Amino acid sequence: MTPLGRRDFLTQLSLTATAVSVPTYGFSWGGKTDEFVEADTTYGRVRGGRTDGVSVFKGIPYGGRVSGDRRFRRPAPLEPWTGVRDTLQVGPPAIQAPRRNEPAPAEDCLFLNVWTPAADNRKRPVMFYSHGGGFVIGSGASASQDGSNLARNFDVVVVETNHRLGLLGFLYLDELAGSDYAGSGNMGMLDITAGLKWVHNNIAQFGGDPANVMIWGESGGGAKTSCLYAMPEAAPYFNKASIESGPGVRMIPKDVAAETTAMLLKELAIAPKDWRKLLDVPAADLLAMQNKLPFVPPFQEKNKNQGTMRRNYGGFGPVVDGVVLPHHPFDPTAPDLSRNKPLLVGWNEDEFTFFAWERRDTEFSKLDFVGLQKKLEPDYGADAGKIVDTYRRANPNASAPALFVAISSITMMGLGSVDIAEKKTKQGGAPAYLYNFGYKSEKTIPGTDYAMGTPHAMDISFKFNNELPPRDGSAPKESFFGGNRPERFTASRHFAELWTTFARTGMPAAKDVPAWPAYTLKTRPTMRIDAQCEVIDNRFSQELALWRSLGKV
């Protein structure tokens, strides 16, 4: 992959951060508690609830205070407690706009949730999930990522954290604030790492195996997983990974992070030498400033980047600081410290339709082929015609809107996923496995007759095995994105079984699914996940040859 320029980097980051409105489907997981269960942690005993064969512990603290004088720093030590602490309600998410059916966001947000078949002494694989929402919103409590069905149906333990986000999680102060604030540009990632350390020290009491931990995540969670895969501090605490619709090839260089910090201080009328005043700014004001930063005219004009910065929420995300994140996760190569850790990576076939739905974009559905080329010209200039011609040859029956969706989806998430698979394969060591999720929803984008297909974020409920017929035999309810066809239940079963088998063994496999070969540079096999899965060699060969010729892979 050719080195990314500043504009290209910010474009990629903004796309990773764009999925900031993934619906939570209502907060419905957990149900009525049948009984209470208890488990020990290194800080004290906790009480969770058991429902329908799954024990759930909600809102377990895994770190101390990160507010006040701990803002932008590693958390204060977590104080042990006496007696039994109830962990029956989720903890507050990180500072962000309020989330439906969750507690109010708070600075002190270091809580995690555990789903387990039983808090016993069995050593089950642990699936440690990082939520999406770019690096700016989200939580470990979204109903679509309820871990109950994975725990119940596949005998695994699922863990999800809340962690610092946005400005409070990724403001780079290392050059201003000294050693107490070392790693400040990666506090959100260090929080997740603290969650992994908690798993290492405690998960055996919840029926999990601390020596068999898979990290995984979708969208922003995929980018977080990419970073964890390259972080020395996280390396001892997991042994396999899955990056889903969020290929974090590159992160924020120090000079970009320092510029963002300078811009923030200027907007707040704080001199660099008085940076400590940031500790007294109300969190709500920092959130408002975080959302304002992309619109600062001098920054936009300097970077010629008005379009992409509009969605970048100030550019807050992991910083390549040379220590916490020593280098870009997958540029120029796959990280050597994870050489022996198997990797899943891939994307959804119609990623773009989510963003059309989110932005109420109906214009793309009216494109003809002349309009398609014109729409591509601002981004690709004289190459726009070549791109249209290549896609028409490769997909002779596709409409102009369908080609726009294909082009947008592969450039958003596909090219980075292929880049990661190829770099991991070139490295040697443990294998990489490439996938596309292709189950097609019949639901349409409002205001159009264009079907959603396989949009960004639709995979979440599928891989968590939350696309299931009601257990009481009643009529199935329509899935938010997945529609109402019964084939979705089979696709969900395949997806979940592939992922849980990978968590258990390091090799993805499932009943009634063809054998999934590791990625090679010769045949480039891709598993297409659907109600009927298939392995396709050299998928998108013409399209990828084009993007390689343009230096995009």
Coordinates of C-alpha atoms in Angstrom, one line a residue:
M1 CA 0.0 0.0 0.0
T2 CA 1.4 3.4 -0.9
P3 CA 2.0 5.8 2.0
L4 CA -1.2 7.8 2.8
G5 CA -1.1 11.5 2.5
R6 CA -2.6 13.7 5.1
R7 CA -5.9 14.0 3.2
D8 CA -6.0 10.3 2.5
F9 CA -5.4 9.5 6.1
L10 CA -8.1 11.8 7.4
T11 CA -10.5 10.4 4.8
Q12 CA -9.8 6.9 6.0
L13 CA -10.2 7.9 9.7
S14 CA -13.5 9.8 9.0
L15 CA -14.9 6.7 7.3
T16 CA -13.9 4.6 10.3
A17 CA -15.6 7.2 12.5
T18 CA -18.7 7.7 10.4
A19 CA -20.6 4.8 11.9
V20 CA -21.7 6.9 14.8
S21 CA -25.4 6.2 14.7
V22 CA -25.6 2.5 14.5
P23 CA -29.0 1.8 16.0
T24 CA -29.1 0.1 19.4
Y25 CA -32.4 -1.8 18.5
G26 CA -33.7 -0.8 21.9
F27 CA -32.1 -2.0 25.1
S28 CA -33.8 -5.3 25.6
W29 CA -31.1 -7.8 26.5
G30 CA -31.2 -9.6 29.9
G31 CA -34.9 -10.3 30.3
K32 CA -36.3 -11.3 33.7
T33 CA -33.7 -12.7 36.1
D34 CA -34.5 -16.3 37.2
E35 CA -31.9 -16.4 40.0
F36 CA -28.9 -14.6 41.3
V37 CA -25.3 -15.9 40.8
E38 CA -22.0 -14.8 42.4
A39 CA -18.4 -14.8 41.4
D40 CA -15.1 -13.5 42.9
T41 CA -12.9 -10.9 41.3
T42 CA -9.5 -9.6 42.5
Y43 CA -11.4 -6.5 43.9
G44 CA -14.3 -8.2 45.6
R45 CA -17.3 -10.5 45.1
V46 CA -20.0 -9.6 42.5
R47 CA -23.6 -10.7 42.1
G48 CA -25.1 -11.1 38.6
G49 CA -28.3 -12.6 37.2
R50 CA -29.0 -15.9 35.6
T51 CA -31.7 -16.2 32.9
D52 CA -32.5 -19.0 30.5
G53 CA -29.1 -20.8 31.0
V54 CA -26.9 -17.7 30.9
S55 CA -25.3 -15.8 33.7
V56 CA -24.9 -12.1 33.1
F57 CA -22.8 -9.7 35.1
K58 CA -23.5 -6.1 34.1
G59 CA -21.4 -3.1 35.0
I60 CA -18.4 -4.7 36.7
P61 CA -15.8 -1.9 37.4
Y62 CA -12.4 -2.7 35.8
G63 CA -10.7 0.6 36.5
G64 CA -10.9 3.5 38.9
R65 CA -11.6 7.2 38.4
V66 CA -10.7 8.9 35.2
S67 CA -12.3 12.3 36.0
G68 CA -10.9 15.3 37.8
D69 CA -7.1 15.1 38.1
R70 CA -7.2 11.7 36.3
R71 CA -8.6 13.2 33.2
F72 CA -6.4 12.4 30.2
R73 CA -4.4 10.0 32.4
R74 CA -4.4 6.3 33.3
P75 CA -7.2 5.6 35.8
A76 CA -6.8 5.8 39.5
P77 CA -6.4 2.4 41.2
L78 CA -9.7 0.6 41.6
E79 CA -10.6 0.4 45.3
P80 CA -11.6 -3.1 46.5
W81 CA -15.0 -3.5 48.1
T82 CA -16.3 -5.6 51.0
G83 CA -19.4 -7.7 50.9
V84 CA -21.1 -8.5 47.5
R85 CA -21.4 -5.9 44.9
D86 CA -24.5 -6.0 42.7
T87 CA -23.7 -6.1 39.0
L88 CA -27.2 -6.2 37.7
Q89 CA -27.3 -2.9 35.7
V90 CA -25.0 -1.7 33.0
G91 CA -22.5 1.1 33.8
P92 CA -22.6 4.5 32.2
P93 CA -21.1 4.8 28.7
A94 CA -18.3 7.3 28.0
I95 CA -19.1 10.9 27.5
Q96 CA -21.2 11.3 24.3
A97 CA -24.7 12.3 23.3
P98 CA -27.2 10.4 25.5
R99 CA -27.9 6.8 24.4
R100 CA -31.4 5.4 24.3
N101 CA -32.3 3.1 27.2
E102 CA -28.8 3.3 28.8
P103 CA -27.6 5.3 31.8
A104 CA -26.5 8.9 31.3
P105 CA -22.9 9.1 29.9
A106 CA -20.2 9.8 32.5
E107 CA -16.5 10.5 32.6
D108 CA -16.0 7.6 35.0
C109 CA -17.1 4.9 32.6
L110 CA -14.7 2.0 33.1
F111 CA -17.2 -0.9 33.4
L112 CA -17.6 -4.2 31.6
N113 CA -20.2 -6.8 31.0
V114 CA -19.8 -10.6 31.1
W115 CA -22.0 -13.3 29.6
T116 CA -21.2 -16.9 30.5
P117 CA -22.9 -20.3 30.4
A118 CA -21.8 -20.6 34.1
A119 CA -19.4 -19.0 36.6
D120 CA -17.7 -22.3 37.1
N121 CA -14.2 -23.7 36.7
R122 CA -14.5 -24.7 33.0
K123 CA -12.1 -23.1 30.6
R124 CA -14.2 -21.7 27.8
P125 CA -12.9 -19.5 25.0
V126 CA -13.3 -15.8 25.7
M127 CA -14.6 -13.4 23.1
F128 CA -13.5 -9.9 24.0
Y129 CA -15.5 -7.4 21.9
S130 CA -14.8 -3.7 21.2
H131 CA -17.9 -1.8 20.3
G132 CA -18.3 0.3 17.1
G133 CA -19.1 4.0 16.7
G134 CA -15.8 5.1 15.4
F135 CA -13.7 6.4 18.4
V136 CA -16.5 8.8 19.5
I137 CA -19.6 7.0 20.5
G138 CA -20.9 3.6 21.5
S139 CA -21.0 1.3 24.5
G140 CA -20.7 -2.4 25.5
A141 CA -24.4 -2.5 26.2
S142 CA -26.1 -2.2 22.8
A143 CA -28.8 -4.9 22.5
S144 CA -27.6 -6.0 19.0
Q145 CA -24.4 -7.2 20.6
D146 CA -26.0 -9.0 23.5
G147 CA -23.7 -12.0 24.2
S148 CA -26.4 -14.3 25.6
N149 CA -27.0 -16.4 22.5
L150 CA -23.3 -16.9 21.8
A151 CA -22.8 -18.0 25.4
R152 CA -25.9 -20.3 25.4
N153 CA -25.6 -21.8 22.0
F154 CA -21.8 -22.0 21.6
D155 CA -20.4 -22.4 25.1
V156 CA -18.2 -19.3 25.1
V157 CA -17.7 -16.4 27.4
V158 CA -18.3 -12.9 26.0
V159 CA -16.9 -9.7 27.5
E160 CA -17.5 -6.1 26.4
T161 CA -16.2 -2.8 27.9
N162 CA -17.1 0.8 28.1
H163 CA -14.0 2.9 27.6
R164 CA -13.1 6.5 27.1
L165 CA -13.9 8.0 23.7
G166 CA -13.4 11.1 21.6
L167 CA -11.5 14.1 23.0
L168 CA -11.5 12.6 26.6
G169 CA -10.0 9.3 25.3
F170 CA -7.6 10.5 22.6
L171 CA -6.4 14.1 23.3
Y172 CA -2.6 14.1 22.7
L173 CA -0.9 16.0 25.5
D174 CA 2.5 14.1 25.7
E175 CA 4.5 17.1 24.3
L176 CA 2.8 19.6 26.7
A177 CA 2.1 17.7 29.9
G178 CA 5.1 15.6 30.8
S179 CA 5.4 12.0 32.0
D180 CA 2.3 11.9 34.1
Y181 CA 0.3 12.2 30.9
A182 CA 2.4 9.8 28.8
G183 CA 0.2 7.9 26.4
S184 CA -2.6 10.5 26.7
G185 CA -3.4 10.2 23.0
N186 CA -4.2 6.6 23.5
M187 CA -6.1 6.5 26.8
G188 CA -9.1 4.9 25.2
M189 CA -7.0 2.1 23.9
L190 CA -5.2 1.8 27.3
D191 CA -8.7 1.4 28.9
I192 CA -9.5 -1.5 26.6
T193 CA -6.1 -3.0 27.5
A194 CA -7.0 -2.6 31.1
G195 CA -10.1 -4.6 30.3
L196 CA -8.0 -7.3 28.8
K197 CA -5.8 -7.4 31.9
W198 CA -9.0 -7.7 34.0
V199 CA -10.0 -10.7 31.9
H200 CA -6.5 -12.3 32.4
N201 CA -6.8 -11.9 36.1
N202 CA -10.5 -12.7 36.7
I203 CA -12.2 -14.6 33.8
A204 CA -11.4 -18.0 35.2
Q205 CA -13.9 -17.2 38.0
F206 CA -16.5 -16.7 35.3
G207 CA -15.9 -20.0 33.4
G208 CA -13.5 -18.6 30.9
D209 CA -9.9 -19.5 29.9
P210 CA -7.5 -16.6 30.3
A211 CA -5.1 -18.4 27.9
N212 CA -7.6 -18.5 25.1
V213 CA -8.8 -14.9 24.4
M214 CA -10.0 -13.6 21.0
I215 CA -10.3 -9.8 20.5
W216 CA -12.8 -8.7 17.9
G217 CA -14.9 -5.7 16.9
E218 CA -16.9 -4.1 14.1
S219 CA -16.5 -0.7 12.5
G220 CA -14.7 1.5 15.1
G221 CA -14.3 -1.7 17.1
G222 CA -12.5 -3.2 14.2
A223 CA -10.1 -0.3 14.1
K224 CA -9.6 -0.6 17.9
T225 CA -8.9 -4.3 17.4
S226 CA -6.4 -3.4 14.7
C227 CA -4.6 -1.2 17.2
L228 CA -4.6 -3.8 20.0
Y229 CA -3.1 -6.2 17.5
A230 CA -0.1 -3.8 17.3
M231 CA 0.2 -2.7 20.9
P232 CA 3.0 -4.2 23.1
E233 CA 1.0 -3.6 26.3
A234 CA -2.0 -5.6 25.0
A235 CA 0.0 -8.4 23.3
P236 CA 0.2 -10.8 26.3
Y237 CA -3.5 -10.9 26.9
F238 CA -5.0 -12.3 23.6
N239 CA -4.0 -14.9 21.0
K240 CA -6.3 -14.3 18.0
A241 CA -8.3 -11.4 16.5
S242 CA -11.1 -10.5 14.1
I243 CA -11.3 -7.1 12.3
E244 CA -14.8 -6.6 10.9
S245 CA -15.7 -3.7 8.6
G246 CA -13.1 -1.5 10.3
P247 CA -9.6 -2.1 8.9
G248 CA -7.3 0.1 10.9
V249 CA -4.3 0.2 8.6
R250 CA -3.1 3.6 9.8
M251 CA -3.9 5.8 12.8
I252 CA -3.2 9.4 13.7
P253 CA 0.5 10.7 13.3
K254 CA 1.8 12.7 16.2
D255 CA 2.0 15.9 14.2
V256 CA -1.7 15.7 13.3
A257 CA -2.6 15.0 16.9
A258 CA -0.5 17.9 18.2
E259 CA -2.2 20.2 15.7
T260 CA -5.6 19.1 16.9
T261 CA -4.6 19.8 20.5
A262 CA -3.3 23.2 19.5
M263 CA -6.5 24.0 17.7
L264 CA -8.6 22.9 20.8
L265 CA -6.5 25.1 23.1
K266 CA -6.9 28.1 20.8
E267 CA -10.7 27.6 20.6
L268 CA -10.9 27.5 24.4
A269 CA -8.6 30.5 24.7
I270 CA -6.1 28.5 26.8
A271 CA -2.4 29.2 26.3
P272 CA -0.3 26.0 25.8
K273 CA 1.5 26.7 29.1
D274 CA -1.8 26.7 30.9
W275 CA -3.0 23.4 29.5
R276 CA -4.0 22.2 33.0
K277 CA -7.1 24.4 32.7
L278 CA -8.4 21.6 30.5
L279 CA -8.9 19.6 33.7
D280 CA -11.5 22.2 34.8
V281 CA -13.5 22.4 31.6
P282 CA -16.9 20.7 32.1
A283 CA -17.1 17.4 30.1
A284 CA -20.2 18.7 28.4
D285 CA -18.3 21.7 27.1
L286 CA -15.5 19.4 25.8
L287 CA -18.0 17.3 24.0
A288 CA -19.5 20.4 22.4
M289 CA -16.0 21.5 21.3
Q290 CA -15.2 18.0 20.0
N291 CA -18.2 18.3 17.7
K292 CA -17.2 21.8 16.7
L293 CA -13.6 21.3 15.8
P294 CA -14.2 19.9 12.3
F295 CA -15.8 23.2 11.3
V296 CA -12.8 25.4 12.2
P297 CA -12.2 27.3 8.9
P298 CA -8.4 27.7 9.1
F299 CA -7.9 24.0 9.7
Q300 CA -10.2 23.1 6.9
E301 CA -8.6 25.5 4.5
K302 CA -5.1 24.4 5.4
N303 CA -6.0 20.8 4.7
K304 CA -8.3 21.2 1.7
N305 CA -10.4 18.7 3.4
Q306 CA -13.8 20.2 4.1
G307 CA -15.8 17.1 3.0
T308 CA -14.0 14.5 4.9
M309 CA -13.3 16.5 8.0
R310 CA -17.0 17.2 8.4
R311 CA -17.6 13.7 9.7
N312 CA -14.3 13.3 11.6
Y313 CA -15.4 14.7 15.0
G314 CA -12.1 16.5 15.4
G315 CA -9.9 13.7 14.3
F316 CA -9.8 12.1 17.8
G317 CA -8.5 8.5 17.7
P318 CA -5.5 6.4 18.5
V319 CA -2.1 8.2 18.1
V320 CA 1.0 6.7 16.7
D321 CA 3.1 7.9 19.7
G322 CA 6.0 5.5 19.3
V323 CA 5.3 3.9 22.7
V324 CA 1.7 2.8 23.3
L325 CA 1.2 2.5 19.6
P326 CA 4.8 2.2 18.2
H327 CA 3.8 2.3 14.6
H328 CA 0.7 2.2 12.3
P329 CA -1.1 -1.1 12.9
F330 CA -0.7 -2.4 9.4
D331 CA 1.6 0.0 7.6
P332 CA 4.1 -0.7 6.2
T333 CA 3.7 -4.3 7.4
A334 CA 1.6 -6.4 9.7
P335 CA 2.8 -6.1 13.3
D336 CA 5.6 -8.5 14.2
L337 CA 4.5 -8.9 17.8
S338 CA 1.3 -10.6 16.6
R339 CA 3.0 -12.7 13.9
N340 CA 1.8 -16.0 15.5
K341 CA -1.8 -14.8 16.2
P342 CA -4.4 -15.9 13.6
L343 CA -6.5 -13.2 12.1
L344 CA -10.0 -12.9 10.6
V345 CA -10.7 -9.8 8.5
G346 CA -13.4 -8.7 6.1
W347 CA -16.4 -6.5 5.3
N348 CA -20.0 -6.4 4.2
E349 CA -20.8 -6.3 0.5
D350 CA -23.1 -3.2 0.6
E351 CA -21.5 -1.2 3.4
F352 CA -22.5 2.1 1.7
T353 CA -26.3 1.6 2.0
F354 CA -26.0 2.1 5.8
F355 CA -24.6 5.6 5.2
A356 CA -27.2 6.4 2.6
W357 CA -29.9 5.3 5.2
E358 CA -28.2 7.3 7.9
R359 CA -27.8 10.5 5.8
R360 CA -31.2 10.1 4.1
D361 CA -29.3 10.1 0.8
T362 CA -31.7 9.1 -2.0
E363 CA -29.9 10.8 -4.9
F364 CA -27.4 7.9 -5.6
S365 CA -30.4 5.7 -6.4
K366 CA -31.2 7.9 -9.4
L367 CA -27.8 7.8 -11.1
D368 CA -27.2 6.8 -14.7
F369 CA -23.8 5.9 -15.9
V370 CA -22.9 9.4 -17.0
G371 CA -24.0 10.7 -13.6
L372 CA -22.0 7.9 -11.9
Q373 CA -18.8 9.1 -13.6
K374 CA -19.5 12.7 -12.6
K375 CA -20.1 11.7 -9.0
L376 CA -16.8 9.9 -8.8
E377 CA -14.7 12.8 -10.5
P378 CA -14.3 14.9 -7.3
D379 CA -12.5 12.0 -5.6
Y380 CA -10.8 10.3 -8.5
G381 CA -10.4 13.0 -11.2
A382 CA -9.3 11.6 -14.6
D383 CA -9.5 8.1 -13.2
A384 CA -13.2 8.2 -12.7
G385 CA -13.9 7.0 -16.3
K386 CA -11.5 4.1 -15.9
I387 CA -13.2 3.1 -12.6
V388 CA -16.6 3.1 -14.2
D389 CA -15.4 1.1 -17.2
T390 CA -13.7 -1.5 -15.1
Y391 CA -16.8 -2.0 -12.8
R392 CA -19.1 -2.2 -15.8
R393 CA -16.9 -4.9 -17.4
A394 CA -16.7 -6.9 -14.1
N395 CA -20.4 -6.5 -13.4
P396 CA -22.2 -6.3 -16.8
N397 CA -25.7 -6.6 -15.5
A398 CA -25.3 -4.1 -12.6
S399 CA -27.1 -0.7 -12.6
A400 CA -25.3 2.6 -12.1
P401 CA -26.6 2.8 -8.4
A402 CA -25.4 -0.7 -7.8
L403 CA -21.9 0.1 -9.1
F404 CA -21.8 3.2 -6.9
V405 CA -22.6 1.1 -3.9
A406 CA -20.0 -1.5 -4.9
I407 CA -17.3 1.2 -5.4
S408 CA -18.1 3.0 -2.2
S409 CA -18.3 -0.2 -0.1
I410 CA -15.0 -1.6 -1.2
T411 CA -13.2 1.7 -0.9
M412 CA -14.7 2.3 2.6
M413 CA -13.9 -1.1 4.1
G414 CA -12.8 -3.6 1.5
L415 CA -9.5 -2.3 0.3
G416 CA -8.2 -2.0 3.8
S417 CA -9.4 -5.4 4.7
V418 CA -7.6 -6.9 1.6
D419 CA -4.5 -4.9 2.5
I420 CA -4.4 -6.4 6.0
A421 CA -5.0 -9.9 4.8
E422 CA -2.2 -9.6 2.3
K423 CA 0.3 -8.1 4.7
K424 CA -0.5 -10.7 7.3
T425 CA 0.0 -13.4 4.7
K426 CA 3.3 -12.0 3.4
Q427 CA 4.5 -11.9 7.0
G428 CA 4.3 -15.6 7.5
G429 CA 3.4 -17.1 10.9
A430 CA -0.2 -17.6 11.8
P431 CA -2.8 -17.5 9.0
A432 CA -5.2 -14.8 7.9
Y433 CA -8.8 -15.5 6.7
L434 CA -10.7 -13.1 4.5
Y435 CA -14.5 -12.9 4.4
N436 CA -17.4 -11.0 2.8
F437 CA -20.8 -10.9 4.5
G438 CA -23.4 -11.2 1.8
Y439 CA -26.8 -12.0 3.2
K440 CA -29.2 -9.7 1.4
S441 CA -31.9 -7.8 3.4
E442 CA -35.0 -7.0 1.4
K443 CA -35.6 -3.8 3.3
T444 CA -35.3 -0.6 1.3
I445 CA -33.6 2.7 1.9
P446 CA -36.5 5.1 2.8
G447 CA -37.5 7.3 -0.1
T448 CA -36.2 4.8 -2.7
D449 CA -36.9 1.3 -3.9
Y450 CA -33.2 0.4 -3.5
A451 CA -32.7 -2.6 -1.2
M452 CA -30.3 -2.3 1.7
G453 CA -28.6 -5.5 0.8
T454 CA -25.8 -6.1 3.3
P455 CA -25.3 -2.7 4.9
H456 CA -22.6 -1.6 7.4
A457 CA -23.4 -2.9 10.9
M458 CA -26.0 -5.5 9.8
D459 CA -23.4 -8.2 10.7
I460 CA -23.5 -7.4 14.4
S461 CA -26.7 -9.1 15.2
F462 CA -25.9 -12.0 12.9
K463 CA -22.5 -12.8 14.3
F464 CA -23.9 -12.5 17.9
N465 CA -26.5 -15.1 16.8
N466 CA -29.2 -12.6 17.7
E467 CA -31.1 -13.4 14.5
L468 CA -33.1 -16.3 15.9
P469 CA -36.8 -17.4 15.7
P470 CA -38.6 -16.8 18.9
R471 CA -38.1 -19.7 21.3
D472 CA -41.8 -19.7 22.2
G473 CA -42.9 -20.5 18.7
S474 CA -44.4 -17.1 18.0
A475 CA -44.1 -15.3 14.7
P476 CA -40.6 -13.8 14.2
K477 CA -40.3 -10.0 14.4
E478 CA -38.7 -8.1 11.6
S479 CA -35.0 -7.4 12.1
F480 CA -34.0 -3.8 12.1
F481 CA -31.6 -4.2 9.1
G482 CA -31.9 -7.9 8.4
G483 CA -35.5 -7.9 7.2
N484 CA -38.0 -10.8 7.8
R485 CA -36.9 -13.7 5.6
P486 CA -36.3 -16.9 7.6
E487 CA -33.1 -17.5 5.7
R488 CA -31.5 -14.9 8.0
F489 CA -31.6 -17.4 10.9
T490 CA -29.4 -19.8 9.0
A491 CA -27.0 -17.1 8.0
S492 CA -26.7 -16.0 11.6
R493 CA -26.1 -19.5 12.7
H494 CA -23.3 -19.9 10.2
F495 CA -21.7 -16.6 11.1
A496 CA -21.8 -17.2 14.8
E497 CA -20.5 -20.8 14.6
L498 CA -17.6 -19.7 12.3
W499 CA -16.6 -17.0 14.8
T500 CA -17.0 -19.1 18.0
T501 CA -15.0 -22.0 16.4
F502 CA -12.3 -19.6 15.5
A503 CA -12.3 -18.3 19.1
R504 CA -12.0 -21.9 20.3
T505 CA -9.4 -23.3 17.9
G506 CA -7.9 -20.4 15.8
M507 CA -9.5 -22.0 12.7
P508 CA -13.0 -20.8 11.5
A509 CA -15.3 -23.7 10.7
A510 CA -19.1 -24.5 10.9
K511 CA -21.5 -27.3 10.1
D512 CA -22.9 -27.1 6.6
V513 CA -20.3 -24.5 5.6
P514 CA -17.4 -25.4 3.2
A515 CA -13.9 -25.6 4.6
W516 CA -12.4 -22.1 4.8
P517 CA -8.8 -22.0 3.6
A518 CA -6.3 -19.6 4.9
Y519 CA -5.6 -16.6 2.6
T520 CA -2.8 -17.0 0.1
L521 CA -1.4 -14.6 -2.5
K522 CA -1.9 -17.1 -5.2
T523 CA -5.7 -18.0 -5.0
R524 CA -6.8 -15.2 -2.5
P525 CA -9.8 -17.3 -1.2
T526 CA -12.7 -15.4 0.4
M527 CA -15.5 -16.9 2.4
R528 CA -18.8 -15.4 1.4
I529 CA -21.1 -15.7 4.5
D530 CA -24.7 -16.2 3.7
A531 CA -27.5 -18.8 4.3
Q532 CA -25.4 -20.8 1.9
C533 CA -21.8 -20.0 2.3
E534 CA -19.2 -20.4 -0.4
V535 CA -15.5 -20.0 -0.9
I536 CA -14.6 -17.8 -3.9
D537 CA -11.0 -17.6 -5.2
N538 CA -9.7 -14.3 -6.5
R539 CA -12.9 -12.5 -5.7
F540 CA -13.2 -9.0 -7.2
S541 CA -10.1 -9.7 -9.2
Q542 CA -10.7 -7.1 -11.9
E543 CA -11.8 -4.5 -9.4
L544 CA -8.8 -5.1 -7.1
A545 CA -6.4 -5.0 -10.1
L546 CA -7.8 -1.5 -10.8
W547 CA -7.3 -0.3 -7.3
R548 CA -3.8 -1.7 -7.2
S549 CA -3.0 0.2 -10.4
L550 CA -4.2 3.4 -8.7
G551 CA -2.1 2.7 -5.6
K552 CA -5.1 2.1 -3.3
V553 CA -4.0 -1.3 -2.1

